[in-house]
Amino acid sequence: MTRRELMLVLGGMMTAAGTLRAQQKAMPVIGFLGTGSANALLLAAFRQGLSEAGYVEGQNLAIEYRWAEGHYDRLPALAAALVGRKVDVIATTGGSVSALAAKSATPTIPIVFAGVSDPVGDGLVASLARPGNNLTGFSLLNVELTPKRLELLSELVPQARVIAFLVNPNSPQTEGVIRDVQEAGRAKGVQLDILKAGTESEIDAAFATLVQLQAGALVVQADSFFGSRREQLVALTSRHAVPAVYSLREYTAAGALISYGPSLAAVLRQAGIYVGRILNGAKPADLPVQQPTRFELVVNLKTAQALGLTMPPSILARADEVIE
């Protein structure tokens, strides 16, 4: 082999190596920021949305996960870590706190939020139709449905004149939702007692107070912290034989009595699609914030039987799913 041929071979090898490095670097990385803990079913829905947009984790996409485990004060550092990782897109779940943390961490990296109640009021986007800047996503309208959950509970347990409302004092939505539910309680002629819990031990203490108050039923705030303590909450309502209403199907599937709210799995699937569209070149400012058009009423007849309750035909007729 001549010197010229050797140089051509070496040059070709260097070019191939450079191309390989470029291809490896080209694999996009998503940062996933959650206020709670990992949920296999919901993550599967998110990945399904990504696959519909042409992306499969581990094949042509990598995902960096960061979970706050219900500790909202950890979110800013977790968001900053994702920005430092130079991710291509950040997806957030668990309400406005995670989306705001991501927004504060970067003005340029695209952010897709899932589960924000009022993205305009929270200062995340300029409007639903024209989000502006680097954020877009999906609103759950979950907080706004809380008075409706109180109405359902009153219909199911009409004899309950004292109803407890369990809230997370660390959530930015808590003050407003308390006002809304208190107004709904007055309209129903029931006494509403507020119980606060922001830690696992405080949940136990709240249920001890609930027993002392002799509350006949319980409404649980739509909040990601409570979602991360789902098993604990369902076990306590069962142990104390308290009829309770929750925001998401996941609670009822775990043994809760009744839930009413949007499908979180459907929202995360749509979020996955949005992330894929952004990776394919779409801009967050051009993707309108979407809201759910359908809400699920799910009842658990086995739990109702254990509580000695008869599910009213009016509720059964409206139920989207009956767990037996």
mmCIF file of C-alpha atoms in Angstrom:
data_model
loop_
_atom_site.group_PDB
_atom_site.id
_atom_site.type_symbol
_atom_site.label_atom_id
_atom_site.label_comp_id
_atom_site.label_asym_id
_atom_site.label_seq_id
_atom_site.Cartn_x
_atom_site.Cartn_y
_atom_site.Cartn_z
ATOM 1 C CA MET A 1 0.000 0.000 0.000
ATOM 2 C CA THR A 2 1.360 3.373 -1.008
ATOM 3 C CA ARG A 3 1.631 6.291 1.393
ATOM 4 C CA ARG A 4 -1.185 8.045 -0.485
ATOM 5 C CA GLU A 5 -3.469 5.001 -0.212
ATOM 6 C CA LEU A 6 -2.671 4.689 3.509
ATOM 7 C CA MET A 7 -3.603 8.317 4.070
ATOM 8 C CA LEU A 8 -6.888 7.802 2.223
ATOM 9 C CA VAL A 9 -7.725 4.772 4.372
ATOM 10 C CA LEU A 10 -6.876 6.589 7.595
ATOM 11 C CA GLY A 11 -8.856 9.597 6.468
ATOM 12 C CA GLY A 12 -11.844 7.390 5.727
ATOM 13 C CA MET A 13 -11.600 5.759 9.147
ATOM 14 C CA MET A 14 -11.503 9.164 10.846
ATOM 15 C CA THR A 15 -14.502 10.336 8.843
ATOM 16 C CA ALA A 16 -16.450 7.201 9.764
ATOM 17 C CA ALA A 17 -15.555 7.619 13.428
ATOM 18 C CA GLY A 18 -16.652 11.249 13.317
ATOM 19 C CA THR A 19 -19.929 10.282 11.659
ATOM 20 C CA LEU A 20 -20.543 7.629 14.328
ATOM 21 C CA ARG A 21 -19.917 10.148 17.117
ATOM 22 C CA ALA A 22 -22.274 12.600 15.451
ATOM 23 C CA GLN A 23 -24.964 9.925 15.203
ATOM 24 C CA GLN A 24 -24.505 8.988 18.842
ATOM 25 C CA LYS A 25 -24.709 12.613 19.915
ATOM 26 C CA ALA A 26 -27.783 13.111 17.730
ATOM 27 C CA MET A 27 -29.918 10.798 19.901
ATOM 28 C CA PRO A 28 -32.263 13.222 21.677
ATOM 29 C CA VAL A 29 -32.573 13.221 25.458
ATOM 30 C CA ILE A 30 -35.797 14.035 27.296
ATOM 31 C CA GLY A 31 -35.834 15.249 30.871
ATOM 32 C CA PHE A 32 -38.838 13.939 32.812
ATOM 33 C CA LEU A 33 -39.615 15.913 35.983
ATOM 34 C CA GLY A 34 -42.286 14.583 38.353
ATOM 35 C CA THR A 35 -43.551 15.868 41.672
ATOM 36 C CA GLY A 36 -44.403 12.378 42.896
ATOM 37 C CA SER A 37 -42.842 8.984 42.277
ATOM 38 C CA ALA A 38 -42.596 6.724 39.245
ATOM 39 C CA ASN A 39 -45.867 5.149 38.074
ATOM 40 C CA ALA A 40 -45.367 2.315 35.587
ATOM 41 C CA LEU A 41 -48.801 2.612 33.960
ATOM 42 C CA LEU A 42 -48.562 6.365 33.436
ATOM 43 C CA LEU A 43 -45.009 6.154 32.118
ATOM 44 C CA ALA A 44 -46.179 3.460 29.700
ATOM 45 C CA ALA A 45 -48.823 5.898 28.413
ATOM 46 C CA PHE A 46 -46.175 8.608 27.962
ATOM 47 C CA ARG A 47 -43.925 6.207 26.058
ATOM 48 C CA GLN A 48 -46.861 5.164 23.900
ATOM 49 C CA GLY A 49 -47.342 8.783 22.850
ATOM 50 C CA LEU A 50 -43.650 9.051 22.053
ATOM 51 C CA SER A 51 -43.798 5.895 19.933
ATOM 52 C CA GLU A 52 -46.728 7.307 17.976
ATOM 53 C CA ALA A 53 -44.460 10.243 17.135
ATOM 54 C CA GLY A 54 -41.681 7.873 16.060
ATOM 55 C CA TYR A 55 -39.540 7.691 19.219
ATOM 56 C CA VAL A 56 -38.730 4.633 21.307
ATOM 57 C CA GLU A 57 -36.785 4.888 24.547
ATOM 58 C CA GLY A 58 -33.472 3.048 24.303
ATOM 59 C CA GLN A 59 -33.545 2.919 20.499
ATOM 60 C CA ASN A 60 -33.608 6.478 19.178
ATOM 61 C CA LEU A 61 -34.346 8.330 22.403
ATOM 62 C CA ALA A 62 -33.032 8.579 25.963
ATOM 63 C CA ILE A 63 -35.028 9.764 29.000
ATOM 64 C CA GLU A 64 -33.553 11.207 32.203
ATOM 65 C CA TYR A 65 -36.028 10.822 35.108
ATOM 66 C CA ARG A 66 -36.133 13.067 38.173
ATOM 67 C CA TRP A 67 -38.699 12.480 40.958
ATOM 68 C CA ALA A 68 -39.422 14.814 43.876
ATOM 69 C CA GLU A 69 -41.270 12.089 45.831
ATOM 70 C CA GLY A 70 -43.792 14.663 47.065
ATOM 71 C CA HIS A 71 -41.101 17.054 48.321
ATOM 72 C CA TYR A 72 -41.819 20.155 46.256
ATOM 73 C CA ASP A 73 -38.772 21.994 47.584
ATOM 74 C CA ARG A 74 -36.571 19.560 45.646
ATOM 75 C CA LEU A 75 -38.027 20.545 42.269
ATOM 76 C CA PRO A 76 -35.817 23.587 41.483
ATOM 77 C CA ALA A 77 -32.615 21.572 41.956
ATOM 78 C CA LEU A 78 -33.999 18.647 39.960
ATOM 79 C CA ALA A 79 -35.005 20.965 37.116
ATOM 80 C CA ALA A 80 -31.575 22.628 37.173
ATOM 81 C CA ALA A 81 -29.942 19.204 36.955
ATOM 82 C CA LEU A 82 -31.909 18.405 33.797
ATOM 83 C CA VAL A 83 -30.910 21.726 32.263
ATOM 84 C CA GLY A 84 -27.280 20.964 33.140
ATOM 85 C CA ARG A 85 -27.693 17.620 31.382
ATOM 86 C CA LYS A 86 -28.548 19.647 28.234
ATOM 87 C CA VAL A 87 -31.758 17.731 27.550
ATOM 88 C CA ASP A 88 -33.645 18.542 24.353
ATOM 89 C CA VAL A 89 -37.119 18.732 25.939
ATOM 90 C CA ILE A 90 -38.424 18.690 29.526
ATOM 91 C CA ALA A 91 -41.726 16.955 30.319
ATOM 92 C CA THR A 92 -43.304 17.719 33.696
ATOM 93 C CA THR A 93 -46.110 16.063 35.657
ATOM 94 C CA GLY A 94 -47.844 16.756 38.933
ATOM 95 C CA GLY A 95 -49.255 20.246 38.527
ATOM 96 C CA SER A 96 -47.930 23.748 38.238
ATOM 97 C CA VAL A 97 -45.121 23.386 40.806
ATOM 98 C CA SER A 98 -43.020 21.166 38.547
ATOM 99 C CA ALA A 99 -43.792 23.220 35.444
ATOM 100 C CA LEU A 100 -42.872 26.466 37.226
ATOM 101 C CA ALA A 101 -39.625 24.916 38.461
ATOM 102 C CA ALA A 102 -38.743 23.926 34.897
ATOM 103 C CA LYS A 103 -39.706 27.359 33.586
ATOM 104 C CA SER A 104 -37.477 29.058 36.157
ATOM 105 C CA ALA A 105 -34.594 26.772 35.217
ATOM 106 C CA THR A 106 -34.585 27.511 31.481
ATOM 107 C CA PRO A 107 -36.044 30.113 29.114
ATOM 108 C CA THR A 108 -35.002 28.176 26.000
ATOM 109 C CA ILE A 109 -35.411 24.397 26.396
ATOM 110 C CA PRO A 110 -38.937 23.364 25.289
ATOM 111 C CA ILE A 111 -41.192 22.311 28.185
ATOM 112 C CA VAL A 112 -44.330 20.160 27.921
ATOM 113 C CA PHE A 113 -46.393 20.083 31.119
ATOM 114 C CA ALA A 114 -49.089 17.553 31.966
ATOM 115 C CA GLY A 115 -51.600 18.104 34.725
ATOM 116 C CA VAL A 116 -51.549 21.866 35.311
ATOM 117 C CA SER A 117 -54.896 23.213 36.483
ATOM 118 C CA ASP A 118 -54.661 26.851 35.386
ATOM 119 C CA PRO A 119 -51.612 27.399 33.140
ATOM 120 C CA VAL A 120 -52.609 30.978 32.295
ATOM 121 C CA GLY A 121 -53.361 31.981 35.887
ATOM 122 C CA ASP A 122 -50.157 30.309 37.073
ATOM 123 C CA GLY A 123 -48.135 32.398 34.620
ATOM 124 C CA LEU A 124 -46.914 29.477 32.540
ATOM 125 C CA VAL A 125 -48.407 30.535 29.196
ATOM 126 C CA ALA A 126 -49.846 33.707 27.704
ATOM 127 C CA SER A 127 -53.024 31.947 26.540
ATOM 128 C CA LEU A 128 -54.233 28.427 25.811
ATOM 129 C CA ALA A 129 -54.420 29.004 22.052
ATOM 130 C CA ARG A 130 -51.095 30.858 21.829
ATOM 131 C CA PRO A 131 -48.848 29.701 24.661
ATOM 132 C CA GLY A 132 -45.839 31.807 23.646
ATOM 133 C CA ASN A 133 -42.228 31.251 24.727
ATOM 134 C CA ASN A 134 -40.992 27.715 25.438
ATOM 135 C CA LEU A 135 -43.927 26.070 27.253
ATOM 136 C CA THR A 136 -47.061 24.206 26.227
ATOM 137 C CA GLY A 137 -48.927 21.171 27.491
ATOM 138 C CA PHE A 138 -52.139 19.866 28.976
ATOM 139 C CA SER A 139 -54.481 21.180 31.636
ATOM 140 C CA LEU A 140 -56.363 18.607 33.728
ATOM 141 C CA LEU A 141 -59.103 20.865 35.158
ATOM 142 C CA ASN A 142 -58.774 18.582 38.166
ATOM 143 C CA VAL A 143 -58.913 21.273 40.843
ATOM 144 C CA GLU A 144 -62.055 22.791 39.327
ATOM 145 C CA LEU A 145 -63.843 19.443 39.667
ATOM 146 C CA THR A 146 -63.461 19.276 43.465
ATOM 147 C CA PRO A 147 -66.913 20.795 44.230
ATOM 148 C CA LYS A 148 -68.424 18.218 41.853
ATOM 149 C CA ARG A 149 -66.731 15.456 43.847
ATOM 150 C CA LEU A 150 -68.317 16.820 47.017
ATOM 151 C CA GLU A 151 -71.712 16.695 45.302
ATOM 152 C CA LEU A 152 -71.154 13.074 44.277
ATOM 153 C CA LEU A 153 -70.141 12.139 47.804
ATOM 154 C CA SER A 154 -73.224 13.843 49.237
ATOM 155 C CA GLU A 155 -75.355 11.913 46.766
ATOM 156 C CA LEU A 156 -73.710 8.660 47.780
ATOM 157 C CA VAL A 157 -73.768 9.338 51.540
ATOM 158 C CA PRO A 158 -76.709 11.742 52.031
ATOM 159 C CA GLN A 159 -76.743 11.147 55.789
ATOM 160 C CA ALA A 160 -73.254 12.621 56.220
ATOM 161 C CA ARG A 161 -73.685 16.104 57.685
ATOM 162 C CA VAL A 162 -69.980 16.496 58.501
ATOM 163 C CA ILE A 163 -67.540 15.946 55.638
ATOM 164 C CA ALA A 164 -63.764 16.276 55.935
ATOM 165 C CA PHE A 165 -61.596 17.738 53.196
ATOM 166 C CA LEU A 166 -57.980 16.536 53.159
ATOM 167 C CA VAL A 167 -55.600 19.069 51.594
ATOM 168 C CA ASN A 168 -51.869 19.479 51.082
ATOM 169 C CA PRO A 169 -50.792 22.796 52.672
ATOM 170 C CA ASN A 170 -47.711 22.838 50.436
ATOM 171 C CA SER A 171 -49.728 23.004 47.223
ATOM 172 C CA PRO A 172 -50.225 26.450 45.626
ATOM 173 C CA GLN A 173 -53.808 25.503 44.672
ATOM 174 C CA THR A 174 -54.914 24.658 48.214
ATOM 175 C CA GLU A 175 -56.178 28.040 49.375
ATOM 176 C CA GLY A 176 -58.362 28.555 46.314
ATOM 177 C CA VAL A 177 -59.801 25.055 46.269
ATOM 178 C CA ILE A 178 -60.713 25.280 49.966
ATOM 179 C CA ARG A 179 -62.827 28.363 49.197
ATOM 180 C CA ASP A 180 -64.569 26.586 46.326
ATOM 181 C CA VAL A 181 -65.352 23.458 48.333
ATOM 182 C CA GLN A 182 -66.534 25.442 51.357
ATOM 183 C CA GLU A 183 -68.990 27.261 49.096
ATOM 184 C CA ALA A 184 -70.212 23.945 47.683
ATOM 185 C CA GLY A 185 -70.545 22.579 51.218
ATOM 186 C CA ARG A 186 -72.708 25.512 52.287
ATOM 187 C CA ALA A 187 -74.918 24.972 49.251
ATOM 188 C CA LYS A 188 -75.339 21.329 50.264
ATOM 189 C CA GLY A 189 -75.949 22.193 53.904
ATOM 190 C CA VAL A 190 -72.996 20.165 55.172
ATOM 191 C CA GLN A 191 -70.261 21.112 57.607
ATOM 192 C CA LEU A 192 -66.836 20.980 55.973
ATOM 193 C CA ASP A 193 -63.813 20.361 58.205
ATOM 194 C CA ILE A 194 -60.365 21.017 56.714
ATOM 195 C CA LEU A 195 -57.599 18.510 57.425
ATOM 196 C CA LYS A 196 -54.030 19.294 56.357
ATOM 197 C CA ALA A 197 -51.268 16.829 55.546
ATOM 198 C CA GLY A 198 -48.010 17.430 53.722
ATOM 199 C CA THR A 199 -46.075 14.381 54.938
ATOM 200 C CA GLU A 200 -46.753 10.679 55.399
ATOM 201 C CA SER A 201 -47.004 11.024 59.189
ATOM 202 C CA GLU A 202 -49.358 13.985 58.852
ATOM 203 C CA ILE A 203 -51.707 11.827 56.791
ATOM 204 C CA ASP A 204 -51.949 9.394 59.704
ATOM 205 C CA ALA A 205 -52.556 12.304 62.091
ATOM 206 C CA ALA A 206 -55.246 13.735 59.811
ATOM 207 C CA PHE A 207 -57.188 10.481 59.893
ATOM 208 C CA ALA A 208 -56.967 10.408 63.681
ATOM 209 C CA THR A 209 -58.515 13.890 63.694
ATOM 210 C CA LEU A 210 -61.158 12.765 61.194
ATOM 211 C CA VAL A 211 -62.267 10.063 63.629
ATOM 212 C CA GLN A 212 -62.431 12.571 66.484
ATOM 213 C CA LEU A 213 -64.579 14.895 64.361
ATOM 214 C CA GLN A 214 -66.886 11.988 63.541
ATOM 215 C CA ALA A 215 -66.840 12.971 59.883
ATOM 216 C CA GLY A 216 -69.191 10.868 57.808
ATOM 217 C CA ALA A 217 -67.208 11.123 54.571
ATOM 218 C CA LEU A 218 -63.990 12.446 53.079
ATOM 219 C CA VAL A 219 -62.982 14.430 50.001
ATOM 220 C CA VAL A 220 -59.297 14.157 49.071
ATOM 221 C CA GLN A 221 -57.677 17.055 47.214
ATOM 222 C CA ALA A 222 -56.423 16.439 43.681
ATOM 223 C CA ASP A 223 -52.704 16.681 44.416
ATOM 224 C CA SER A 224 -49.665 14.739 43.268
ATOM 225 C CA PHE A 225 -48.404 14.275 46.828
ATOM 226 C CA PHE A 226 -51.553 12.356 47.694
ATOM 227 C CA GLY A 227 -51.162 10.417 44.449
ATOM 228 C CA SER A 228 -47.737 9.270 45.621
ATOM 229 C CA ARG A 229 -49.346 8.107 48.917
ATOM 230 C CA ARG A 230 -52.282 6.402 47.231
ATOM 231 C CA GLU A 231 -51.917 3.037 48.950
ATOM 232 C CA GLN A 232 -51.647 4.658 52.377
ATOM 233 C CA LEU A 233 -54.778 6.749 51.829
ATOM 234 C CA VAL A 234 -56.871 3.864 50.533
ATOM 235 C CA ALA A 235 -55.753 1.654 53.432
ATOM 236 C CA LEU A 236 -56.680 4.319 55.999
ATOM 237 C CA THR A 237 -60.128 4.968 54.537
ATOM 238 C CA SER A 238 -60.725 1.220 54.580
ATOM 239 C CA ARG A 239 -59.444 0.811 58.141
ATOM 240 C CA HIS A 240 -61.634 3.637 59.439
ATOM 241 C CA ALA A 241 -64.590 2.717 57.193
ATOM 242 C CA VAL A 242 -64.819 6.235 55.759
ATOM 243 C CA PRO A 243 -66.489 6.759 52.352
ATOM 244 C CA ALA A 244 -64.072 8.875 50.301
ATOM 245 C CA VAL A 245 -63.986 10.428 46.855
ATOM 246 C CA TYR A 246 -60.780 10.929 44.879
ATOM 247 C CA SER A 247 -59.706 12.640 41.672
ATOM 248 C CA LEU A 248 -58.300 9.823 39.539
ATOM 249 C CA ARG A 249 -59.174 6.280 38.510
ATOM 250 C CA GLU A 250 -55.869 5.017 39.936
ATOM 251 C CA TYR A 251 -57.270 5.466 43.460
ATOM 252 C CA THR A 252 -60.445 3.479 42.755
ATOM 253 C CA ALA A 253 -58.475 0.731 41.054
ATOM 254 C CA ALA A 254 -56.406 0.513 44.261
ATOM 255 C CA GLY A 255 -59.573 -0.005 46.330
ATOM 256 C CA ALA A 256 -61.035 3.470 46.876
ATOM 257 C CA LEU A 257 -64.805 3.898 46.798
ATOM 258 C CA ILE A 258 -65.287 6.425 44.009
ATOM 259 C CA SER A 259 -63.318 8.796 41.784
ATOM 260 C CA TYR A 260 -64.184 11.491 39.310
ATOM 261 C CA GLY A 261 -61.746 13.256 37.046
ATOM 262 C CA PRO A 262 -59.787 13.184 33.813
ATOM 263 C CA SER A 263 -57.797 10.217 32.555
ATOM 264 C CA LEU A 264 -54.221 10.947 33.554
ATOM 265 C CA ALA A 265 -53.001 8.147 31.288
ATOM 266 C CA ALA A 266 -54.689 9.791 28.281
ATOM 267 C CA VAL A 267 -53.110 13.148 29.163
ATOM 268 C CA LEU A 268 -49.622 11.638 29.461
ATOM 269 C CA ARG A 269 -50.029 9.867 26.146
ATOM 270 C CA GLN A 270 -50.878 13.205 24.533
ATOM 271 C CA ALA A 271 -47.887 14.794 26.295
ATOM 272 C CA GLY A 272 -45.682 12.116 24.758
ATOM 273 C CA ILE A 273 -47.040 12.980 21.335
ATOM 274 C CA TYR A 274 -46.329 16.681 21.917
ATOM 275 C CA VAL A 275 -42.762 15.926 22.982
ATOM 276 C CA GLY A 276 -42.286 13.866 19.833
ATOM 277 C CA ARG A 277 -43.648 16.674 17.661
ATOM 278 C CA ILE A 278 -41.218 19.116 19.267
ATOM 279 C CA LEU A 279 -38.317 16.736 18.652
ATOM 280 C CA ASN A 280 -39.473 16.635 15.033
ATOM 281 C CA GLY A 281 -39.224 20.409 14.753
ATOM 282 C CA ALA A 282 -42.452 21.879 16.136
ATOM 283 C CA LYS A 283 -42.216 24.897 18.439
ATOM 284 C CA PRO A 284 -44.030 24.934 21.830
ATOM 285 C CA ALA A 285 -45.439 28.374 21.011
ATOM 286 C CA ASP A 286 -47.255 26.854 18.020
ATOM 287 C CA LEU A 287 -48.809 23.965 19.985
ATOM 288 C CA PRO A 288 -51.952 25.084 21.853
ATOM 289 C CA VAL A 289 -52.503 24.026 25.448
ATOM 290 C CA GLN A 290 -55.189 21.336 25.458
ATOM 291 C CA GLN A 291 -57.855 20.540 28.034
ATOM 292 C CA PRO A 292 -59.667 17.246 28.620
ATOM 293 C CA THR A 293 -63.114 16.922 27.084
ATOM 294 C CA ARG A 294 -64.095 13.782 28.977
ATOM 295 C CA PHE A 295 -64.060 12.898 32.661
ATOM 296 C CA GLU A 296 -64.251 9.432 34.210
ATOM 297 C CA LEU A 297 -66.647 8.460 36.972
ATOM 298 C CA VAL A 298 -65.367 5.191 38.446
ATOM 299 C CA VAL A 299 -67.006 3.300 41.322
ATOM 300 C CA ASN A 300 -65.829 0.275 43.276
ATOM 301 C CA LEU A 301 -68.771 -1.930 44.257
ATOM 302 C CA LYS A 302 -66.586 -4.232 46.364
ATOM 303 C CA THR A 303 -65.528 -1.285 48.500
ATOM 304 C CA ALA A 304 -69.107 -0.038 48.726
ATOM 305 C CA GLN A 305 -70.194 -3.457 49.998
ATOM 306 C CA ALA A 306 -67.401 -3.472 52.587
ATOM 307 C CA LEU A 307 -68.611 -0.061 53.805
ATOM 308 C CA GLY A 308 -72.215 -1.237 53.944
ATOM 309 C CA LEU A 309 -73.258 1.239 51.239
ATOM 310 C CA THR A 310 -75.688 0.761 48.402
ATOM 311 C CA MET A 311 -74.537 2.526 45.271
ATOM 312 C CA PRO A 312 -77.411 4.777 44.101
ATOM 313 C CA PRO A 313 -78.767 3.859 40.646
ATOM 314 C CA SER A 314 -78.267 7.504 39.629
ATOM 315 C CA ILE A 315 -74.527 7.146 40.134
ATOM 316 C CA LEU A 316 -74.306 3.679 38.576
ATOM 317 C CA ALA A 317 -76.108 4.951 35.477
ATOM 318 C CA ARG A 318 -73.524 7.704 35.035
ATOM 319 C CA ALA A 319 -70.478 5.577 35.854
ATOM 320 C CA ASP A 320 -67.920 5.093 33.099
ATOM 321 C CA GLU A 321 -66.482 2.073 34.890
ATOM 322 C CA VAL A 322 -67.762 -0.190 37.648
ATOM 323 C CA ILE A 323 -65.146 -2.241 39.488
ATOM 324 C CA GLU A 324 -66.587 -5.419 40.982
#
